[in-house]
PDB file of C-alpha atoms in Angstrom:
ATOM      1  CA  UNK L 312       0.000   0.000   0.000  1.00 45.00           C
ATOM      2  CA  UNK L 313       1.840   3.493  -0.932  1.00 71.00           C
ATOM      3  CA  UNK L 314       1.717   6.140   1.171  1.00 91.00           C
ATOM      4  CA  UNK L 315      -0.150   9.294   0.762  1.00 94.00           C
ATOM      5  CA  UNK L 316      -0.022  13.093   1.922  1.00 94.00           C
ATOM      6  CA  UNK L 317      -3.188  15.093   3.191  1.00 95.00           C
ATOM      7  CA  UNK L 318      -4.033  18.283   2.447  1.00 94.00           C
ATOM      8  CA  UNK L 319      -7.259  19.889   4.074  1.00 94.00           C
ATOM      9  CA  UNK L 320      -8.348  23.329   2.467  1.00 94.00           C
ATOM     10  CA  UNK L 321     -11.707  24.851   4.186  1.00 94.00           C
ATOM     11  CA  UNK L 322     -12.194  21.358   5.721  1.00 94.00           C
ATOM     12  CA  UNK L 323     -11.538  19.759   2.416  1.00 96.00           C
ATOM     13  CA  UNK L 324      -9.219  17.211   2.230  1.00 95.00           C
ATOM     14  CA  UNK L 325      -7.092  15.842  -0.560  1.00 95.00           C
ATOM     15  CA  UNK L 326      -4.632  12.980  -1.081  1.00 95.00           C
ATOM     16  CA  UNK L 327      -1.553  13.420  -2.762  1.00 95.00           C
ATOM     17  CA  UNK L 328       0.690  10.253  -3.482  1.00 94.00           C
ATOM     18  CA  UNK L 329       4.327   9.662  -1.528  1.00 94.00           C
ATOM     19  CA  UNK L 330       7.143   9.477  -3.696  1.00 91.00           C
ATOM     20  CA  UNK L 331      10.398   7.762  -2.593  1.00 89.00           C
ATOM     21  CA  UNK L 332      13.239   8.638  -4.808  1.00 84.00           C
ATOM     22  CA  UNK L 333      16.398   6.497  -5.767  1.00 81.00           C
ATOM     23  CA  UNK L 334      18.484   8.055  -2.931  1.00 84.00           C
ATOM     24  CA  UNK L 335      15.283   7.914  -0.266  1.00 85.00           C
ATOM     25  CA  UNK L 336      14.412  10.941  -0.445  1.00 86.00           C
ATOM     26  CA  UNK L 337      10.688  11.387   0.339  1.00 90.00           C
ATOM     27  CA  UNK L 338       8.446  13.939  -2.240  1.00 91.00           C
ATOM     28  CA  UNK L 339       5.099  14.233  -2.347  1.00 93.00           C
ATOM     29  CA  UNK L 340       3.718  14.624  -5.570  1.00 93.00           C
ATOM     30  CA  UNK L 341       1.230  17.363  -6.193  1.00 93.00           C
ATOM     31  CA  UNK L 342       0.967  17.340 -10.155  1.00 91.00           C
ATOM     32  CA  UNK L 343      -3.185  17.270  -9.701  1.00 94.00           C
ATOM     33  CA  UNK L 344      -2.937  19.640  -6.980  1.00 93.00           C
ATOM     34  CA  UNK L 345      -4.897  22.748  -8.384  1.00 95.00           C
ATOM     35  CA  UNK L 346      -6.740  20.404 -11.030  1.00 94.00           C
ATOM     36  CA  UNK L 347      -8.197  19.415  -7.378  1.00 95.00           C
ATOM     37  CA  UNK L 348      -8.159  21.994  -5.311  1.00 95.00           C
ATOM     38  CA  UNK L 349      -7.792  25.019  -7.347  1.00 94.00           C
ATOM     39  CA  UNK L 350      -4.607  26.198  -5.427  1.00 94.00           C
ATOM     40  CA  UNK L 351      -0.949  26.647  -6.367  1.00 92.00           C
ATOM     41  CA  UNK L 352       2.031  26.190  -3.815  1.00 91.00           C
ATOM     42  CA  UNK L 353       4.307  28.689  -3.691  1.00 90.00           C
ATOM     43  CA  UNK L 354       8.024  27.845  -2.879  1.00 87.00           C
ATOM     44  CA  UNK L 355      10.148  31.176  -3.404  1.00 88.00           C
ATOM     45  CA  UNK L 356      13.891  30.060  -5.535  1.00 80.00           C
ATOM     46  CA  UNK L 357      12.090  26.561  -5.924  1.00 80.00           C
ATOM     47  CA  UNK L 358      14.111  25.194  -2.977  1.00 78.00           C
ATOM     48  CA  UNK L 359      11.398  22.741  -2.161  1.00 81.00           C
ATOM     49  CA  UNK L 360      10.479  21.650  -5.801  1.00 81.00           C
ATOM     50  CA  UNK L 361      11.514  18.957  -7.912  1.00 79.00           C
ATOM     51  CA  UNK L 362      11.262  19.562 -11.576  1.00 78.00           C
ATOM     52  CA  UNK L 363      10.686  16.091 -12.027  1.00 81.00           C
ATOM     53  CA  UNK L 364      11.653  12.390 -11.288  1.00 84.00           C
ATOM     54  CA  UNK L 365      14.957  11.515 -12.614  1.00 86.00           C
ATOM     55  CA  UNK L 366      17.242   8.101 -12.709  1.00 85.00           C
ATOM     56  CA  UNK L 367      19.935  10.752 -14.404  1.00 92.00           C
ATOM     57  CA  UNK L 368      20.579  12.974 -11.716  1.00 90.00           C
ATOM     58  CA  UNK L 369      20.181  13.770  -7.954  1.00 90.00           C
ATOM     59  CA  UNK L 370      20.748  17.166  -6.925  1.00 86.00           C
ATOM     60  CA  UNK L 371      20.675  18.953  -3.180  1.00 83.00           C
ATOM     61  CA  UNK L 372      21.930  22.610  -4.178  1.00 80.00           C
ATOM     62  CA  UNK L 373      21.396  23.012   0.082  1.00 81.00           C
ATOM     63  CA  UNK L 374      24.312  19.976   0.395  1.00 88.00           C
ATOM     64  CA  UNK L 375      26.051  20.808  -2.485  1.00 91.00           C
ATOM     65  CA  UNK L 376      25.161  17.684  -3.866  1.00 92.00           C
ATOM     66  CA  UNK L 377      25.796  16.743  -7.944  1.00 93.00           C
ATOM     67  CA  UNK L 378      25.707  13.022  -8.857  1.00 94.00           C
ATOM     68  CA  UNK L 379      24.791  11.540 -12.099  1.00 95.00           C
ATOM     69  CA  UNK L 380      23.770   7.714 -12.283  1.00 94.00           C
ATOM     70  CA  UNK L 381      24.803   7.662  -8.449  1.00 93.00           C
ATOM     71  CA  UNK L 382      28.535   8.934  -9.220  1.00 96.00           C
ATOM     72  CA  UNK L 383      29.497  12.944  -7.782  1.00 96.00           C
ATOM     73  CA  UNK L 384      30.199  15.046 -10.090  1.00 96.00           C
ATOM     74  CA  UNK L 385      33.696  15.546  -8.633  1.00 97.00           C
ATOM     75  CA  UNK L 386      34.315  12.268  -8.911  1.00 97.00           C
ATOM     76  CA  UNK L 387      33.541  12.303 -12.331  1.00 97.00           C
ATOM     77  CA  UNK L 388      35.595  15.473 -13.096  1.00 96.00           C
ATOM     78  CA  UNK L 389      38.726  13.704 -12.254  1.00 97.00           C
ATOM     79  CA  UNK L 390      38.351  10.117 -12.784  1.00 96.00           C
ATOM     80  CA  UNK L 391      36.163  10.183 -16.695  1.00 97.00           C
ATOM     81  CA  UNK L 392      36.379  12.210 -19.790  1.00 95.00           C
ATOM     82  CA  UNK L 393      33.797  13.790 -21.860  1.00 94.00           C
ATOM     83  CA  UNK L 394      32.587  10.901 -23.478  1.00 95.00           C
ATOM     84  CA  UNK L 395      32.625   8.266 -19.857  1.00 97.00           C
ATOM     85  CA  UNK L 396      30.495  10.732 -18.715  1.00 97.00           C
ATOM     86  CA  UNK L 397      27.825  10.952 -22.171  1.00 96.00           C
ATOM     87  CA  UNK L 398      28.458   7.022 -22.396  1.00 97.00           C
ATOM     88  CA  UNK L 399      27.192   7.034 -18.345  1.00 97.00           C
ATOM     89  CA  UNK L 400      24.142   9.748 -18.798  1.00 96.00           C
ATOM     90  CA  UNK L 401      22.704   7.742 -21.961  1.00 94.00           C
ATOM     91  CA  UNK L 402      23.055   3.907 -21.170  1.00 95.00           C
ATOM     92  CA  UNK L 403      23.482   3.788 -17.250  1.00 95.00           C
ATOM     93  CA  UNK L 404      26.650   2.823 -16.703  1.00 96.00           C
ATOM     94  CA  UNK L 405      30.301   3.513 -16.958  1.00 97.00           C
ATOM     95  CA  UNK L 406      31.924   1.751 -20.043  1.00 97.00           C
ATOM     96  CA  UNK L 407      34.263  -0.480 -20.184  1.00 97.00           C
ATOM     97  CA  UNK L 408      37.677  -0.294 -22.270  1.00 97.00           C
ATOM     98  CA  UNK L 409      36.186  -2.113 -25.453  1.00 98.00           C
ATOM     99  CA  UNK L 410      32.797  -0.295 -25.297  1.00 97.00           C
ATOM    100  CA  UNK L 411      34.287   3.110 -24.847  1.00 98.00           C
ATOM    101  CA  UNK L 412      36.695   1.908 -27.801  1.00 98.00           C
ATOM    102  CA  UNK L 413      33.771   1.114 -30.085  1.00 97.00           C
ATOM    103  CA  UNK L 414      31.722   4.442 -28.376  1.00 98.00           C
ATOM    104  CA  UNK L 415      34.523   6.781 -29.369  1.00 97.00           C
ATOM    105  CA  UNK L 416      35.397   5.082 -33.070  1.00 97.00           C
ATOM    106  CA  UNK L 417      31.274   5.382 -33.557  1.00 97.00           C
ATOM    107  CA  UNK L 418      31.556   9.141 -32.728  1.00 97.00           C
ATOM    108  CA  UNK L 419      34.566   9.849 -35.316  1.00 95.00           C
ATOM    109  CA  UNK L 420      32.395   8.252 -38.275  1.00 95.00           C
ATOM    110  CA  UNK L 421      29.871  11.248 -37.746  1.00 94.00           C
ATOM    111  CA  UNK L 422      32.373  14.757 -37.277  1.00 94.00           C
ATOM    112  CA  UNK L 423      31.663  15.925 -40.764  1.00 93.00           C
ATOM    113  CA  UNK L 424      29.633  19.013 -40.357  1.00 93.00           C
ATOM    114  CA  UNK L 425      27.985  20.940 -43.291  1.00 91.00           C
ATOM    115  CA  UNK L 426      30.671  23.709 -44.104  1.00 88.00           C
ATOM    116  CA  UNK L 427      26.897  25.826 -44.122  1.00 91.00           C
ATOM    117  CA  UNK L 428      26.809  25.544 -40.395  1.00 91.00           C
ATOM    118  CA  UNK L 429      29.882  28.241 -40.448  1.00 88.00           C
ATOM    119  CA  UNK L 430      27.344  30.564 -42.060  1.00 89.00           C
ATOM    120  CA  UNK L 431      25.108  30.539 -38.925  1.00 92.00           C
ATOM    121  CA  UNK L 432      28.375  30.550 -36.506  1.00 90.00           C
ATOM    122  CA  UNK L 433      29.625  33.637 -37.935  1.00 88.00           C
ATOM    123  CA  UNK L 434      26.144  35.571 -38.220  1.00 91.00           C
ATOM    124  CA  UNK L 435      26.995  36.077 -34.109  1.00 91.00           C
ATOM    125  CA  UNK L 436      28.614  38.419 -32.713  1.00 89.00           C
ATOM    126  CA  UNK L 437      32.415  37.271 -31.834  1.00 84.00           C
ATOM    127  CA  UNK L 438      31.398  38.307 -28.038  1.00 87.00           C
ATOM    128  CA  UNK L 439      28.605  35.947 -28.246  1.00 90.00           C
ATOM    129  CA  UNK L 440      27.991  33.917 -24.808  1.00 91.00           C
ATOM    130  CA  UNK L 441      29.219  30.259 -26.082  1.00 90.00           C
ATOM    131  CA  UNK L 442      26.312  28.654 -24.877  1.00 93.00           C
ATOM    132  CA  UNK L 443      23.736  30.804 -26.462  1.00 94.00           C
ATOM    133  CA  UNK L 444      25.748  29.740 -29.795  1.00 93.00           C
ATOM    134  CA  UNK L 445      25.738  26.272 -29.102  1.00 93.00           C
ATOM    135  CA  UNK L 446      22.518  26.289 -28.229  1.00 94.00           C
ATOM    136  CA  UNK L 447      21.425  27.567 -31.235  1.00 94.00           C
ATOM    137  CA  UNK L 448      23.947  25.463 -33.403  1.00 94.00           C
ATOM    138  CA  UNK L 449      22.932  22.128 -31.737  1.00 92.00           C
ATOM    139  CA  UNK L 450      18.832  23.495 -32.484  1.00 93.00           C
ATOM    140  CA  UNK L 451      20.319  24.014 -36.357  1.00 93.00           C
ATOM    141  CA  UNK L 452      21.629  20.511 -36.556  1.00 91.00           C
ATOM    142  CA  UNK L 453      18.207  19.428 -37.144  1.00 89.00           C
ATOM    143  CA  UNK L 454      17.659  21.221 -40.225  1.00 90.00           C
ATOM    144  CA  UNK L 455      20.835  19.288 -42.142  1.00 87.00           C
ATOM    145  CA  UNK L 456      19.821  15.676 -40.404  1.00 83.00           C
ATOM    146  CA  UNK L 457      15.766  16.065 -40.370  1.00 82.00           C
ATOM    147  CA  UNK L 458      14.814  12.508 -40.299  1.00 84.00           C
ATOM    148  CA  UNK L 459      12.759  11.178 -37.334  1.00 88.00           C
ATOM    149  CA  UNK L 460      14.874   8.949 -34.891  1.00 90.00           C
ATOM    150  CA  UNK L 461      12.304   5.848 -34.230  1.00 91.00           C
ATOM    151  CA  UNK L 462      13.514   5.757 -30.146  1.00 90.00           C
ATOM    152  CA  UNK L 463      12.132   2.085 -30.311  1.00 94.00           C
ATOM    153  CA  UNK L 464      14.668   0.640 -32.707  1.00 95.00           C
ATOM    154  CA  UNK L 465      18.219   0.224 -30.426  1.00 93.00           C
ATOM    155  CA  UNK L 466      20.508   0.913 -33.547  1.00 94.00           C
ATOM    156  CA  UNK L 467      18.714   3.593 -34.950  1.00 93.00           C
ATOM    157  CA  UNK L 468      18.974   5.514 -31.292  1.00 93.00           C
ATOM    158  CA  UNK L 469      22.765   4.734 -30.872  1.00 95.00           C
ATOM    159  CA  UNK L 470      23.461   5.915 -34.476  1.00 94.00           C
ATOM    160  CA  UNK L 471      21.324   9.306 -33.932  1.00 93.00           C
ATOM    161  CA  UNK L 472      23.650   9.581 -30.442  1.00 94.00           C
ATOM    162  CA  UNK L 473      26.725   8.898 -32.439  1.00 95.00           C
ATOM    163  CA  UNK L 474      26.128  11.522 -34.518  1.00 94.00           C
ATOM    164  CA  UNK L 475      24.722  13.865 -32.479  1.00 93.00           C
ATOM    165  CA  UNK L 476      27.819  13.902 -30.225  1.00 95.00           C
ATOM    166  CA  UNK L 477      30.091  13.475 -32.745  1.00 95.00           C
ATOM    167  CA  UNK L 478      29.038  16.881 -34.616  1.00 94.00           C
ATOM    168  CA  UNK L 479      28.351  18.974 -30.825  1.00 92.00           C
ATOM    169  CA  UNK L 480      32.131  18.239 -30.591  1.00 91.00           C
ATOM    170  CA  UNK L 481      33.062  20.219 -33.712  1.00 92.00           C
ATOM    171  CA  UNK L 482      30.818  22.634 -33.074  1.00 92.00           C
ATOM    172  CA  UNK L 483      32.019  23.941 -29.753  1.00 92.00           C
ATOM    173  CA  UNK L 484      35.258  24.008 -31.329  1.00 89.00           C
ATOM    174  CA  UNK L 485      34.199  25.827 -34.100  1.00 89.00           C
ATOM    175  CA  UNK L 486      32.701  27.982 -31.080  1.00 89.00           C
ATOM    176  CA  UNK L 487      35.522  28.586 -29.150  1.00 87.00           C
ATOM    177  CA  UNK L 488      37.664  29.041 -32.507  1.00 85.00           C
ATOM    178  CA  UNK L 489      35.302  32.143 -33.394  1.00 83.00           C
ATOM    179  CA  UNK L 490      35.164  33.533 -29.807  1.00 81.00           C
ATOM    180  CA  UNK L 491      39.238  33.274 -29.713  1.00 81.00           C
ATOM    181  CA  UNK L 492      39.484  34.934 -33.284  1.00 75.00           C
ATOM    182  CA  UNK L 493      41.443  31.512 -34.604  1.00 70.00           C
ATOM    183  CA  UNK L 494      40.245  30.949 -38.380  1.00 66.00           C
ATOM    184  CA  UNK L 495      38.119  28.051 -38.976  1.00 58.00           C
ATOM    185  CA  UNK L 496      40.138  24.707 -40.030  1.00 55.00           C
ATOM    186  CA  UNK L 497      38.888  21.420 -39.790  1.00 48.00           C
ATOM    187  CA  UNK L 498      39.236  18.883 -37.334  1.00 46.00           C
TER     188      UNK L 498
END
């Protein structure tokens, strides 16, 4: 039997289900809330609000808590690279040598970015914030790869993944080329 909160408004009273998460913390979930009731919480900076339930990440910005797939992001920093970490965030766990072998040589197949994507990198300003740029590069992908990714089909997901990585990484270099003033040149 799961547990439940209750909420009584002018002798009202509402249940809202109990929510464990995967490090025990306790939420209670109040998505039908105002559906219900008609009211709204309000929780000032959103300390007490999670944006929603995640096997990704746990945060505590109170602890100064970070960890992704139950690792801390410190230990992260200094123990994985770039692509341990993607390879960790998309299938669950840390790779091994052979699969981050196979991960990485996947990646390289897919760098080749449409020399029209410099068109859109250097309609910004050189002072540009690199994540607004990247941001809007990574939304631009989409027009030079439009085909629908079927999520169902395993090999059809990895490939999109592949190349989806695989072109962010010349992007941001292409980024950080134009914000250092370094001419274009490919990887």
């Amino acid at each position: 039997m799961s547990k439940t909160a209750i909420l009584e408004i002018d002798g009202k009273k509402y249940e809202f289900p109990i929510i464990v998460g995967t490090e025990n913390e306790v939420a209670i979930d109040i998505d039908k809330l105002r559906g219900a009731t008609g009211a709204i919480t309000l929780d000032p900076g959103y300390k007490n609000s999670g944006s929603c339930k995640s096997e990704i990440t746990f945060l505590d910005g109170e602890e100064g808590i970070l960890r992704y797939r139950g690792y801390s992001i410190e230990e992260l920093a200094d123990k994985a690279d770039f692509l341990e970490v993607s390879y960790l965030l998309i299938f669950g766990e840390l790779p091994n040598k052979t699969q981050l072998e196979k991960f990485e040589n996947d990646i390289r197949k897919y760098t080749l970015v449409n020399e029209e994507m410099k068109t859109i990198i250097e309609g910004f300003p050189k002072t540009a914030h690199p994540m607004g740029v990247l941001s809007a590069l990574t939304s631009a992908l989409t027009a030079f790869n439009p085909k629908a990714v079927n999520v169902d089909n395993e090999k059809e997901l990895y490939e999109a993944v592949c190349k989806t990585i695989g072109k962010f990484l010349v992007i941001a270099t292409w980024t950080y080329r134009r914000r250092m003033g370094y001419p274009f040149k490919l990887l």
